[in-house]
mmCIF file of C-alpha atoms in Angstrom:
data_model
loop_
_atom_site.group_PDB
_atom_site.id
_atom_site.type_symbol
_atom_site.label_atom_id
_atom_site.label_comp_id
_atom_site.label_asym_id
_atom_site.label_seq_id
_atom_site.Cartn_x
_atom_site.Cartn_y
_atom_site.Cartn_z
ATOM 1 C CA UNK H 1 -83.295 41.488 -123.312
ATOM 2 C CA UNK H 2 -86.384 38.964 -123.665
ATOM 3 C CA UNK H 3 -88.191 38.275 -125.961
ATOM 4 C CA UNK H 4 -91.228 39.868 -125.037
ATOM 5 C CA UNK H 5 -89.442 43.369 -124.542
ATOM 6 C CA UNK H 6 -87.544 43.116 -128.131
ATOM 7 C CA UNK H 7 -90.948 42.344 -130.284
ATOM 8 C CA UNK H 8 -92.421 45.482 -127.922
ATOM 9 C CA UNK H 9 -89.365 47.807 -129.362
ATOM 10 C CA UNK H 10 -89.568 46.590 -132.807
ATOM 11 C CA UNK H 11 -93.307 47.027 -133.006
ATOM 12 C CA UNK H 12 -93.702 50.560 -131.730
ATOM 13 C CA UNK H 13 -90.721 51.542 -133.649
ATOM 14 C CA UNK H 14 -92.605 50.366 -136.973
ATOM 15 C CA UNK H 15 -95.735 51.788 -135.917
ATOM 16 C CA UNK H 16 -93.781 55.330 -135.187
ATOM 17 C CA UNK H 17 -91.891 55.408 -138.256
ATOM 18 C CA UNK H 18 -95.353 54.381 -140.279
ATOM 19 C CA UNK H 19 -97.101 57.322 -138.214
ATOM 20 C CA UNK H 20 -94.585 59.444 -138.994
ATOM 21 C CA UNK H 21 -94.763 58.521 -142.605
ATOM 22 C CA UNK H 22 -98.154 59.209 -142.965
ATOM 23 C CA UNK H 23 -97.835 62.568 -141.567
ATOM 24 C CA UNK H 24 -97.971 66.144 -142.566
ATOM 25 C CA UNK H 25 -94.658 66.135 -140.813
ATOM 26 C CA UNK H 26 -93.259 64.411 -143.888
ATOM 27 C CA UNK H 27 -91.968 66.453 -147.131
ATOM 28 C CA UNK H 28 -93.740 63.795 -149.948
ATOM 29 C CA UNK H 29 -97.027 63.242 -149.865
ATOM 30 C CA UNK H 30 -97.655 58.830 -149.984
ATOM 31 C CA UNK H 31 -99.007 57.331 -152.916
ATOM 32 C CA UNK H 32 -101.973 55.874 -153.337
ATOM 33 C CA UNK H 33 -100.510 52.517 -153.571
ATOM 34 C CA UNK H 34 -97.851 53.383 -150.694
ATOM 35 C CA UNK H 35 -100.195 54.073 -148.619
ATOM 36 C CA UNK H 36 -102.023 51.051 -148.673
ATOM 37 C CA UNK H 37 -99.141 48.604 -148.684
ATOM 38 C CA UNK H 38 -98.221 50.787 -145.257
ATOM 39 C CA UNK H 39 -101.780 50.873 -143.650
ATOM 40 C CA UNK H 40 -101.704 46.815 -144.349
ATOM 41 C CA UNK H 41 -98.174 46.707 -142.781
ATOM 42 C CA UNK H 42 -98.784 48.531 -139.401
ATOM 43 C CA UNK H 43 -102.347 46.255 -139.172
ATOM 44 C CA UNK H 44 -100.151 43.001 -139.461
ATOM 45 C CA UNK H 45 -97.834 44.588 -137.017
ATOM 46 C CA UNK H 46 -100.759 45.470 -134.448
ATOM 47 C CA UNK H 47 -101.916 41.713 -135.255
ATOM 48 C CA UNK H 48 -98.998 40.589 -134.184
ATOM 49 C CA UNK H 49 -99.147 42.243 -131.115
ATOM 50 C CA UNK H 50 -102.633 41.546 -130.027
ATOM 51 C CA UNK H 51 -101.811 37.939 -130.812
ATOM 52 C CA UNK H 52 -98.430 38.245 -128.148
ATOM 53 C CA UNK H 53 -100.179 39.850 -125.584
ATOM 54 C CA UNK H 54 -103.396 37.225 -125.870
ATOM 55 C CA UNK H 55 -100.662 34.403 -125.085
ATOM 56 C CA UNK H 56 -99.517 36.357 -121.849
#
């Protein structure tokens, strides 16, 4: 699998299970706290992503 393909998969998977996290789908409600520390994980992991795809 490259390398390109793998980051792709890991990425959306994060951003899915962060969605999913942060949904009304979910049986406990996010902290305060939790939900920050996630918001700034999924931007990093967008970041990354727009930084990949730049290089392409």
């Amino acid at each position: 699998m490259s390398d390109t393909k793998k980051l792709l998969e890991e990425k959306v998977a994060l951003l899915e299970k962060g969605l999913f996290t942060m949904s009304k789908d979910r049986a406990r409600a996010l902290s305060n706290h939790e939900t920050v520390d996630l918001v700034e994980e999924l931007r990093a992991a967008v970041a990354e992503l727009k930084a990949h795809a730049n290089q392409l």
